[in-house]
PDB file of C-alpha atoms in Angstrom:
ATOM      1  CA  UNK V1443      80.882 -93.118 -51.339  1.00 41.00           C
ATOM      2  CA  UNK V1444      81.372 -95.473 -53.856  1.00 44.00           C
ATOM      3  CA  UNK V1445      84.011 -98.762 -53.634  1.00 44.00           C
ATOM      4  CA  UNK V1446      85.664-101.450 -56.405  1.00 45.00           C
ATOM      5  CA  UNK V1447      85.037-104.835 -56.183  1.00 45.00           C
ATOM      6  CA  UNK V1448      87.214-106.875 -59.035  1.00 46.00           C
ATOM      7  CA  UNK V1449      86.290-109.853 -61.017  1.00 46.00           C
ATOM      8  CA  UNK V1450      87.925-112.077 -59.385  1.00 45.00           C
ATOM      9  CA  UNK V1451      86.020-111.488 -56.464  1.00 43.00           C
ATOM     10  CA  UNK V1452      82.996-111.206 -57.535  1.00 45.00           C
ATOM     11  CA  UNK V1453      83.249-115.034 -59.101  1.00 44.00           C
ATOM     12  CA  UNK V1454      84.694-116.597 -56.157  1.00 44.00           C
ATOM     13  CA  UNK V1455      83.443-116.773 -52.595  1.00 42.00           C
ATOM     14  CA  UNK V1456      87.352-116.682 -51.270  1.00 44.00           C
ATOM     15  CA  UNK V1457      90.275-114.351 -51.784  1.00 45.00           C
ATOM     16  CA  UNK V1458      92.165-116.956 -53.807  1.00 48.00           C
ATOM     17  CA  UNK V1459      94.645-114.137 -55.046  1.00 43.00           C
ATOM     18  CA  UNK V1460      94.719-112.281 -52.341  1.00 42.00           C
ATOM     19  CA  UNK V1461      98.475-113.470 -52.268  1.00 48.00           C
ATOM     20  CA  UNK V1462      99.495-111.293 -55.289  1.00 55.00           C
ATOM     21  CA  UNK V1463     101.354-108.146 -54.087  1.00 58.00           C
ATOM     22  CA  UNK V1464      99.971-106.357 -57.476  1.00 57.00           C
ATOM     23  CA  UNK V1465      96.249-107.355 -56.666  1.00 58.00           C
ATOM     24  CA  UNK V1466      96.635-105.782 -53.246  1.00 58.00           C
ATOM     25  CA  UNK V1467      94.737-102.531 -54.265  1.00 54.00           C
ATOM     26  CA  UNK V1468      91.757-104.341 -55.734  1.00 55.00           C
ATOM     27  CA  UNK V1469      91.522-106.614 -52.904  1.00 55.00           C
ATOM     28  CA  UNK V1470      91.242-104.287 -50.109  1.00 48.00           C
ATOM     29  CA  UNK V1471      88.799-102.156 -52.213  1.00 49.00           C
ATOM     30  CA  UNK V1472      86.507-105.148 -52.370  1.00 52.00           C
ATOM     31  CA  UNK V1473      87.280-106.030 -48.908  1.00 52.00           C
ATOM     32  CA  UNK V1474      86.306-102.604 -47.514  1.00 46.00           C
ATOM     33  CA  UNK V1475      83.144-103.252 -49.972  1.00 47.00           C
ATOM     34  CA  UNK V1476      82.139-106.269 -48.268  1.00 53.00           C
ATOM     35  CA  UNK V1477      82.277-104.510 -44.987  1.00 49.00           C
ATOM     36  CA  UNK V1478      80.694-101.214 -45.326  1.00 45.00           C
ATOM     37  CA  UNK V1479      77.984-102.907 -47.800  1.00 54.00           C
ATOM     38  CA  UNK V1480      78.159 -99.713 -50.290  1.00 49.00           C
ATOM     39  CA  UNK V1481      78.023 -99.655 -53.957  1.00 56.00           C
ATOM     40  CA  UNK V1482      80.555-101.022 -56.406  1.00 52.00           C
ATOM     41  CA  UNK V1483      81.871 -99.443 -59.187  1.00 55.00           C
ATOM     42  CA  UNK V1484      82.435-101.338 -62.085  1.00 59.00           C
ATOM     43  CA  UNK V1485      85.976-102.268 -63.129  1.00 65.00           C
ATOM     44  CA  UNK V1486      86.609-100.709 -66.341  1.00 68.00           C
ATOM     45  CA  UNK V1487      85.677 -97.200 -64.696  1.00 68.00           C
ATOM     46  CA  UNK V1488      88.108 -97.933 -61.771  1.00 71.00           C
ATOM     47  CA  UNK V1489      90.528 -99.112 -64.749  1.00 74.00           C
ATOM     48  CA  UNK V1490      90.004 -95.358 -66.118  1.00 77.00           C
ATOM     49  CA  UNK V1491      90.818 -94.015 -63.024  1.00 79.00           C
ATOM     50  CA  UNK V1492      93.914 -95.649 -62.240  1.00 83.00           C
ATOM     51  CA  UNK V1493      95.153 -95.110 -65.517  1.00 85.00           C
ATOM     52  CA  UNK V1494      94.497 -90.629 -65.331  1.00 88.00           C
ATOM     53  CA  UNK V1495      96.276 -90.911 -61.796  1.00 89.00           C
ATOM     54  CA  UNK V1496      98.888 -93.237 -63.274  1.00 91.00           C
ATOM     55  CA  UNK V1497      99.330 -91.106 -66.403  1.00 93.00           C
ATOM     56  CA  UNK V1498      99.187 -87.670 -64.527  1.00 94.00           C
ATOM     57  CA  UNK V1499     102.108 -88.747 -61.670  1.00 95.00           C
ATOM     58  CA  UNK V1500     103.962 -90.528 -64.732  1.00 96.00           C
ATOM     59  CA  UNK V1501     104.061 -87.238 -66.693  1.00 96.00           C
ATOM     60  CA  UNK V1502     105.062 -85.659 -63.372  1.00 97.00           C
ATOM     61  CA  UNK V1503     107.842 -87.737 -62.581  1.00 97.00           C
ATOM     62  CA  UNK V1504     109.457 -87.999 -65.858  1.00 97.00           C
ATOM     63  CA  UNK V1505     109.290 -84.041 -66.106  1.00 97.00           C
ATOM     64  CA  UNK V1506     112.129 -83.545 -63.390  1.00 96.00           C
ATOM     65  CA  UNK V1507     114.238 -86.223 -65.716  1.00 96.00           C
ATOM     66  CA  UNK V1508     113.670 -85.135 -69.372  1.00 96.00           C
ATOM     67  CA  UNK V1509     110.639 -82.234 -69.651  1.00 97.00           C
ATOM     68  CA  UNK V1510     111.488 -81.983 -72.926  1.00 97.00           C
ATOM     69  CA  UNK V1511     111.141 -85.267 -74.124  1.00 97.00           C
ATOM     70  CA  UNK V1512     107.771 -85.286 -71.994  1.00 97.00           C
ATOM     71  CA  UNK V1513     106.345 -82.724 -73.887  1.00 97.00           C
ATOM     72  CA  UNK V1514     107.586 -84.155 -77.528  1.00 97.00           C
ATOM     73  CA  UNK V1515     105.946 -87.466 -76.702  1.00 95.00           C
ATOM     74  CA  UNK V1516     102.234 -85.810 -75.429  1.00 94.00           C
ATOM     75  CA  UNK V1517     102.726 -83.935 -78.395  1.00 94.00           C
ATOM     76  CA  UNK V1518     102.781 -86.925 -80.732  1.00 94.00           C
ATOM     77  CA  UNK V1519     100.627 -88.494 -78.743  1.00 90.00           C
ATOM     78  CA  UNK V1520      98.037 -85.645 -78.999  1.00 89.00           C
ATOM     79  CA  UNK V1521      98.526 -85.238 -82.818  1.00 88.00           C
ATOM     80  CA  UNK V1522      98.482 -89.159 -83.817  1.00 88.00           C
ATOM     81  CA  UNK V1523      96.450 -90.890 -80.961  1.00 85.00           C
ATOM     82  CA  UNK V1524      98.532 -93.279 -79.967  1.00 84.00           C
ATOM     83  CA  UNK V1525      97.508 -95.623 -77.372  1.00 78.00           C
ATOM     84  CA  UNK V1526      93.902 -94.365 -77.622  1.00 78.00           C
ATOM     85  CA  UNK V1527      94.419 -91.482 -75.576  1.00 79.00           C
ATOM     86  CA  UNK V1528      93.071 -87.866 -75.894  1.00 83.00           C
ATOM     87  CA  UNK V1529      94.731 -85.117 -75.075  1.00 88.00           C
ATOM     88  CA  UNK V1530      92.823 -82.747 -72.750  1.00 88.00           C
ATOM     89  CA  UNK V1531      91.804 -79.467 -74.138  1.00 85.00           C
ATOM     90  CA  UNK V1532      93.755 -77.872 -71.639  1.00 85.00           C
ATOM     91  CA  UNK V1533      97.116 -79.533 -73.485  1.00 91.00           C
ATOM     92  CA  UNK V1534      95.891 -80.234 -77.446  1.00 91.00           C
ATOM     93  CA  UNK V1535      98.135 -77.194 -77.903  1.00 93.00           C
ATOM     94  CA  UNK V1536     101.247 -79.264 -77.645  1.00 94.00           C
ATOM     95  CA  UNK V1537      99.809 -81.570 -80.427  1.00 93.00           C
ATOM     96  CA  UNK V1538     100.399 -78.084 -82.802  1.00 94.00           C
ATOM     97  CA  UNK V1539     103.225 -79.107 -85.367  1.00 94.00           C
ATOM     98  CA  UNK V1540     104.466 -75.534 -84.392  1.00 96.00           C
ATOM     99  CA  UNK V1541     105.091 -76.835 -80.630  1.00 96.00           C
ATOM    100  CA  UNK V1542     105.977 -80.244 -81.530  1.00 96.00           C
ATOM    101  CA  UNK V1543     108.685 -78.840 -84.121  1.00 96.00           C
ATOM    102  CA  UNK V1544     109.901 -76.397 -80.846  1.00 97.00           C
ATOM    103  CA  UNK V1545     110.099 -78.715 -78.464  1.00 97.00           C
ATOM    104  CA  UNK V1546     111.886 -81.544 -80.145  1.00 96.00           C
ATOM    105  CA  UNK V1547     114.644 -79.108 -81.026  1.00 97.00           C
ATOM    106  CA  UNK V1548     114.696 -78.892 -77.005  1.00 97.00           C
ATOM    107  CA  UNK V1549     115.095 -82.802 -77.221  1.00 97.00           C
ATOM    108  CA  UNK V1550     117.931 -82.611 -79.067  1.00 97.00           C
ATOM    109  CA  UNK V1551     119.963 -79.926 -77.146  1.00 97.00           C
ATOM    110  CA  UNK V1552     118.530 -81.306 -73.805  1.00 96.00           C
ATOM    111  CA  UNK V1553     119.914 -84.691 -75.138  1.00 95.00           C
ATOM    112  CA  UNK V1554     123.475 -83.635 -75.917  1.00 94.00           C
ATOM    113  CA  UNK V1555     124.306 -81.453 -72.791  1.00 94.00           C
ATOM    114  CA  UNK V1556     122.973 -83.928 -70.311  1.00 94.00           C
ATOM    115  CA  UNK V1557     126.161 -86.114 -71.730  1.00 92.00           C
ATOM    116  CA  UNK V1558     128.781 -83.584 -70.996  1.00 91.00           C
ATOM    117  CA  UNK V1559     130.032 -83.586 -67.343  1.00 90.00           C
ATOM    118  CA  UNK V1560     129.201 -80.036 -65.451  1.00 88.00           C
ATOM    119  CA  UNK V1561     127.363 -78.926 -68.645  1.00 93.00           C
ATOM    120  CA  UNK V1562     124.848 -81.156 -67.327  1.00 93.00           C
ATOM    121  CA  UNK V1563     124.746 -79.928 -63.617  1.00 90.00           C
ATOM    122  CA  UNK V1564     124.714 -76.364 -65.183  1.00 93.00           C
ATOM    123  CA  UNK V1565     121.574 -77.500 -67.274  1.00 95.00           C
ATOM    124  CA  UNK V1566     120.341 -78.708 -63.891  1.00 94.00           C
ATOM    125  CA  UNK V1567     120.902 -75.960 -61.896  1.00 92.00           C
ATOM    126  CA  UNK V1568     118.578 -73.769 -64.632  1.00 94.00           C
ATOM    127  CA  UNK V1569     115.815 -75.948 -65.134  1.00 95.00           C
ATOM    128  CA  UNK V1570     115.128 -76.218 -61.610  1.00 94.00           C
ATOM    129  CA  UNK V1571     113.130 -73.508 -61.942  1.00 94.00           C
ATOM    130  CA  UNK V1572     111.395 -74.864 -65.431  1.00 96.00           C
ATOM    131  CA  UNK V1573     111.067 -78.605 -64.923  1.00 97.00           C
ATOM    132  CA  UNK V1574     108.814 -77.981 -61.412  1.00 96.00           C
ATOM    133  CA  UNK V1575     106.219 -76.190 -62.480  1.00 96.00           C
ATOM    134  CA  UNK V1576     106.010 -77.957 -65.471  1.00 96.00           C
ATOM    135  CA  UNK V1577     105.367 -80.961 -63.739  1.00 96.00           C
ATOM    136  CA  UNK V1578     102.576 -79.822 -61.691  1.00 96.00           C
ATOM    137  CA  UNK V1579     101.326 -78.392 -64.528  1.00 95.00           C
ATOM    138  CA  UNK V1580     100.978 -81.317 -66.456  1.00 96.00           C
ATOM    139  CA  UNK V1581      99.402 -83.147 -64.060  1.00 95.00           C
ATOM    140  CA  UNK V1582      97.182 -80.605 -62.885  1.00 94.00           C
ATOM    141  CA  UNK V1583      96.341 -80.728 -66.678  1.00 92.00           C
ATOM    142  CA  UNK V1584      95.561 -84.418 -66.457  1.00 91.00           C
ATOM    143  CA  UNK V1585      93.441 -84.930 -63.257  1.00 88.00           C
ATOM    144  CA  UNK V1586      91.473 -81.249 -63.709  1.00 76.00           C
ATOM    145  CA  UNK V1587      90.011 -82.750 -67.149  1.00 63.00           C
ATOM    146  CA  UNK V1588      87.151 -84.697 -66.001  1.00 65.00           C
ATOM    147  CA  UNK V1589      87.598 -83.964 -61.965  1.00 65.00           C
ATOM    148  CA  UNK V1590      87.056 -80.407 -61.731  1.00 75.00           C
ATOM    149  CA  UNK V1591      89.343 -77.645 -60.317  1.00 83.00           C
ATOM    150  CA  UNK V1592      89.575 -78.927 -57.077  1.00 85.00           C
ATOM    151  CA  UNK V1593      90.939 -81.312 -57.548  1.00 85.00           C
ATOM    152  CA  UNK V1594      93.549 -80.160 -60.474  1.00 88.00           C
ATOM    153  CA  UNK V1595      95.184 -77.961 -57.360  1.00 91.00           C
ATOM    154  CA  UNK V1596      95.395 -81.584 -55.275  1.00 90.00           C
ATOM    155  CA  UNK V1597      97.190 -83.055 -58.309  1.00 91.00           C
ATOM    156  CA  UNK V1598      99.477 -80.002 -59.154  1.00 93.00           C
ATOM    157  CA  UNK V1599     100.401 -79.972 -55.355  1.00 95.00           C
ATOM    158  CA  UNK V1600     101.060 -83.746 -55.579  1.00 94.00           C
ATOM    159  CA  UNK V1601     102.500 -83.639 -59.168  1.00 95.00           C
ATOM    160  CA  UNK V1602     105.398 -80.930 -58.428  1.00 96.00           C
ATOM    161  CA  UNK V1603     106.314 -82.865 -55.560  1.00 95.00           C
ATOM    162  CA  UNK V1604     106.878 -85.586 -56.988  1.00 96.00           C
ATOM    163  CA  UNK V1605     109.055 -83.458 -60.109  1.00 96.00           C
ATOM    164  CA  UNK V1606     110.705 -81.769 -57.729  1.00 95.00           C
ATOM    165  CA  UNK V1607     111.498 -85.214 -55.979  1.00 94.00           C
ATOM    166  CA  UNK V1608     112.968 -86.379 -59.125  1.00 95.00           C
ATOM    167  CA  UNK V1609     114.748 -83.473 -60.343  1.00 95.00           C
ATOM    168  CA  UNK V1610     116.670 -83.178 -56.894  1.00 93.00           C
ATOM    169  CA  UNK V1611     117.725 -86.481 -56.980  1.00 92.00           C
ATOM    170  CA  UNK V1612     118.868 -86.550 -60.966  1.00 94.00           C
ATOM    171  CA  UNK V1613     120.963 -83.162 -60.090  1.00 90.00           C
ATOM    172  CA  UNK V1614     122.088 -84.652 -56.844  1.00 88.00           C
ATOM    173  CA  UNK V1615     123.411 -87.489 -58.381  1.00 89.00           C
ATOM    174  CA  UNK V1616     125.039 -85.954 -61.189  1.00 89.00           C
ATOM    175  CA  UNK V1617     126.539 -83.992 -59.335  1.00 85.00           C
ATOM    176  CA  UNK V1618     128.300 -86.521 -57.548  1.00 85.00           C
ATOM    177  CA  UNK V1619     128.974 -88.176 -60.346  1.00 88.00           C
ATOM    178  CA  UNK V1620     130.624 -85.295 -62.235  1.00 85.00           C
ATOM    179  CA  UNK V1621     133.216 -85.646 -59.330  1.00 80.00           C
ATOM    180  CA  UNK V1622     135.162 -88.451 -61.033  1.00 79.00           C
ATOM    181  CA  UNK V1623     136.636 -87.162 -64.178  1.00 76.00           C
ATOM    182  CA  UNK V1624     136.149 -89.968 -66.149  1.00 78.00           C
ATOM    183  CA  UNK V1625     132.735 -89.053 -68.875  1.00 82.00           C
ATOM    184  CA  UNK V1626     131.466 -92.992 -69.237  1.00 89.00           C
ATOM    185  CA  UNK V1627     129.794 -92.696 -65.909  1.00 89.00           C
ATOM    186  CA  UNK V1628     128.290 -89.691 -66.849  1.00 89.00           C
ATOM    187  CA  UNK V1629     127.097 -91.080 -70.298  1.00 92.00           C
ATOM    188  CA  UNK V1630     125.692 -94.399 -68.348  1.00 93.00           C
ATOM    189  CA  UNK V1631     123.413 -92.342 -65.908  1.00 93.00           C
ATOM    190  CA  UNK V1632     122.317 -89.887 -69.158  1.00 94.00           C
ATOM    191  CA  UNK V1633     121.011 -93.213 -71.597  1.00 95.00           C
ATOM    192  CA  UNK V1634     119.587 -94.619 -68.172  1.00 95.00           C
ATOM    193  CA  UNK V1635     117.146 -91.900 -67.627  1.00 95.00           C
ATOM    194  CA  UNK V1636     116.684 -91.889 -71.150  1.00 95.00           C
ATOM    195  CA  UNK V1637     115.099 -95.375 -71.093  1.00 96.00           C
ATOM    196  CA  UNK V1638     113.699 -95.168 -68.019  1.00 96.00           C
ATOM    197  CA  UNK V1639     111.429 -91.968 -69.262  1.00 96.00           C
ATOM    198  CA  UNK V1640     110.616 -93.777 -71.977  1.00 96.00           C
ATOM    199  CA  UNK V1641     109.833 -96.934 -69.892  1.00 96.00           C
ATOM    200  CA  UNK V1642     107.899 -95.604 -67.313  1.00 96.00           C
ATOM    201  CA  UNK V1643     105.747 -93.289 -69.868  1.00 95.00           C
ATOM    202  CA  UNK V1644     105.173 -97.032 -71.609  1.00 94.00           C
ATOM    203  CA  UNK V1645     104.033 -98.795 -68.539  1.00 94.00           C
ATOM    204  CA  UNK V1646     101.635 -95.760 -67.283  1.00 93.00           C
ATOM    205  CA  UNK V1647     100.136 -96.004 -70.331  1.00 90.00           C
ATOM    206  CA  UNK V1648      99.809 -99.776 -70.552  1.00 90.00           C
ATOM    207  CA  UNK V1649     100.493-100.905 -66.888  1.00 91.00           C
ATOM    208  CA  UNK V1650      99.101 -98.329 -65.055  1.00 90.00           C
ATOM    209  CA  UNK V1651      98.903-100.060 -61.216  1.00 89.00           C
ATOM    210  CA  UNK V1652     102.462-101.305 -62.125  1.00 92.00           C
ATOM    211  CA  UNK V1653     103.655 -97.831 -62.461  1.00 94.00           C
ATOM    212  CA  UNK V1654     102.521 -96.621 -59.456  1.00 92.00           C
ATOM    213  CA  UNK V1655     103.530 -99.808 -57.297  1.00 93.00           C
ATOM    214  CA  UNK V1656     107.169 -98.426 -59.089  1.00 94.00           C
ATOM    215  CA  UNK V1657     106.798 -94.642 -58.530  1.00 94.00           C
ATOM    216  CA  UNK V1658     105.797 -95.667 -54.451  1.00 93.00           C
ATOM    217  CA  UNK V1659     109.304 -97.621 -53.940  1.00 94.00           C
ATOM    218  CA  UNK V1660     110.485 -94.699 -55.919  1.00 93.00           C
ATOM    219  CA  UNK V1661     109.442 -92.312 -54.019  1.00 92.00           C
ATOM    220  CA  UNK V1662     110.194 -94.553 -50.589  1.00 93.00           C
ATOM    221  CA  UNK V1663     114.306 -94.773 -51.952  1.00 92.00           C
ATOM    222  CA  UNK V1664     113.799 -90.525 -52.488  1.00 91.00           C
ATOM    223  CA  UNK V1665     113.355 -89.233 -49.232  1.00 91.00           C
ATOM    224  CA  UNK V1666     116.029 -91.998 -48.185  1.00 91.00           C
ATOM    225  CA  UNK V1667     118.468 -91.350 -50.887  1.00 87.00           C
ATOM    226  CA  UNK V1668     118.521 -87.476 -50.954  1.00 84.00           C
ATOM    227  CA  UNK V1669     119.120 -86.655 -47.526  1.00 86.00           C
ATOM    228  CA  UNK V1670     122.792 -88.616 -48.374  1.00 84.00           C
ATOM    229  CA  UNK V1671     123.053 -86.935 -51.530  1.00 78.00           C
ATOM    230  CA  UNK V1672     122.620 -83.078 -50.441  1.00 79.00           C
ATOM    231  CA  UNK V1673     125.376 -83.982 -47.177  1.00 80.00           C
ATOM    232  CA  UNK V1674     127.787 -85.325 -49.869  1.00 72.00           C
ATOM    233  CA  UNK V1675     127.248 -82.622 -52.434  1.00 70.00           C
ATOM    234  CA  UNK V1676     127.553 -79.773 -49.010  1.00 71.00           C
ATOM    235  CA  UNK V1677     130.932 -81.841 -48.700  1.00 70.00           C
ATOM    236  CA  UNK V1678     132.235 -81.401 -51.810  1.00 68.00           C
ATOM    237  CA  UNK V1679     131.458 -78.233 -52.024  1.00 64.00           C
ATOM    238  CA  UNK V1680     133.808 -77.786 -48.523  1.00 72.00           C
ATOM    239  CA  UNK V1681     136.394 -78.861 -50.441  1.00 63.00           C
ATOM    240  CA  UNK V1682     136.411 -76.982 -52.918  1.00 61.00           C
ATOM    241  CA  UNK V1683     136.093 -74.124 -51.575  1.00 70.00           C
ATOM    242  CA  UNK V1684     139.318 -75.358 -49.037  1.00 63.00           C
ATOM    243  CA  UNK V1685     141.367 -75.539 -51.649  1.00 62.00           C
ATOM    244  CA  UNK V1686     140.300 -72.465 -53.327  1.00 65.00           C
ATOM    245  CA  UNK V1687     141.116 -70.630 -50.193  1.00 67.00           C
ATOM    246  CA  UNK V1688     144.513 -72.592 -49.740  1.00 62.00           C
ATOM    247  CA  UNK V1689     145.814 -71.756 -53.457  1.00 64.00           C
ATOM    248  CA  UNK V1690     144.767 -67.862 -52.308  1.00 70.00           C
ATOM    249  CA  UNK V1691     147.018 -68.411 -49.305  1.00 65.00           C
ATOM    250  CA  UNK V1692     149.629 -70.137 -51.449  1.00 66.00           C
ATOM    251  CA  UNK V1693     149.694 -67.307 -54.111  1.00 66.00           C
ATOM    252  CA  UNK V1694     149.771 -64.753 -51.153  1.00 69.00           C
ATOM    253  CA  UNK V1695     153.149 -65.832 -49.964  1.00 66.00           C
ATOM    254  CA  UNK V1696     155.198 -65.767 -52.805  1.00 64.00           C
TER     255      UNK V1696
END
């Protein structure tokens, strides 16, 4: 079994940062080090690490908010290595023009009817059953590259969790937003996934451990917030369905 023990640590003979919240990883990694007296692997390869697991549950979270646009940007970033970054051979298909061409036609009709109140939810409702798999495919896709088949079923598992996580809450939430009839709340929620696909693909790729100290108190607010959501929506849908049945009984006695 093999540990990390970071810079830092290795120069000084106290945990001087140990303070720092976004250290907190590398600490307890050299900690557990100290104590168990096993080897250390070097920083940079730890760096590697973090950065496949950050990239994999990135691509897996943004799937269940804009699939489309997840694919587009691998795609891209397959075809014109940007940020360094090789696609594994399992994905250098999306890099084809052909795919990239496909797909960011998908960007563009993805991007419209997410704006349009219960278009969107409709969209929802049908990609349930596209964005999920497609997450844990991608990160499957991801971790299996250098780490074997084993462990691409651990990250798939893990990965369309975490899609399904986010697609439940985006639908959820639409959903209850669609219930005002005003469209400018709709159109806020729509650009603010927008950016924050965009922004958390950036910081995976840049910030990796500051994605996934994000996509924890993500995933902490999910199982609290969705609970809420799914009552509410099983509400509304009471409701409507009361004053279906009253406009029946209305129409009945005239």
């Amino acid at each position: 079994m093999y540990t990390y023990l970071p810079k830092s640590v290795k120069t000084h003979s106290t945990f001087s940062y140990a303070h720092d919240v976004y250290e907190l990883p590398y600490y307890l990694a050299a900690f557990s080090a100290r104590l168990k007296n096993i080897p250390v692997i070097d920083e940079e390869i730890l760096l590697d690490q973090l950065t496949t697991i950050a990239i994999a549950a990135a691509l897996a979270w943004a799937s269940g908010l804009r699939l489309y646009v997840v694919l587009f940007l691998l795609g891209l970033a397959g075809h014109f290595h940007w940020f360094n970054w090789q696609l594994p051979t399992s994905m250098q298909v999306l890099a084809h023009p052909l795919v990239i061409g496909t797909v960011g036609f998908l960007v563009l009709v993805e991007f419209f009817a997410d704006k349009v109140p219960a278009v969107d939810s409709i969209w929802d409702a049908i990609h349930t059953f596209i964005r999920i798999p497609a997450g844990a495919l991608l990160a499957a896709g991801v971790i299996g590259a250098d780490d074997g088949a084993a462990w691409a079923v651990v990250a798939g598992l893990l990965g369309g969790t975490i899609t399904a996580g986010t697609h439940f809450m985006k639908a959820g939430s639409r959903a209850a937003i669609n219930t005002s009839p005003e469209p400018v709340s709709n159109w806020i929620a729509s650009i603010t996934e927008d950016t924050a696909v965009l922004g958390g693909l950036w910081l995976a790729f840049t910030h990796p451990l500051a994605f996934l100290w994000i996509l924890i108190l993500f995933v902490m607010l999910t199982i609290w917030l969705l609970p809420k959501l799914w009552r509410f929506i099983k509400w509304i849908a009471r409701h409507a369905m009361d004053l279906v049945s009253d406009a029946m009984h209305a129409k009945q006695a005239l």
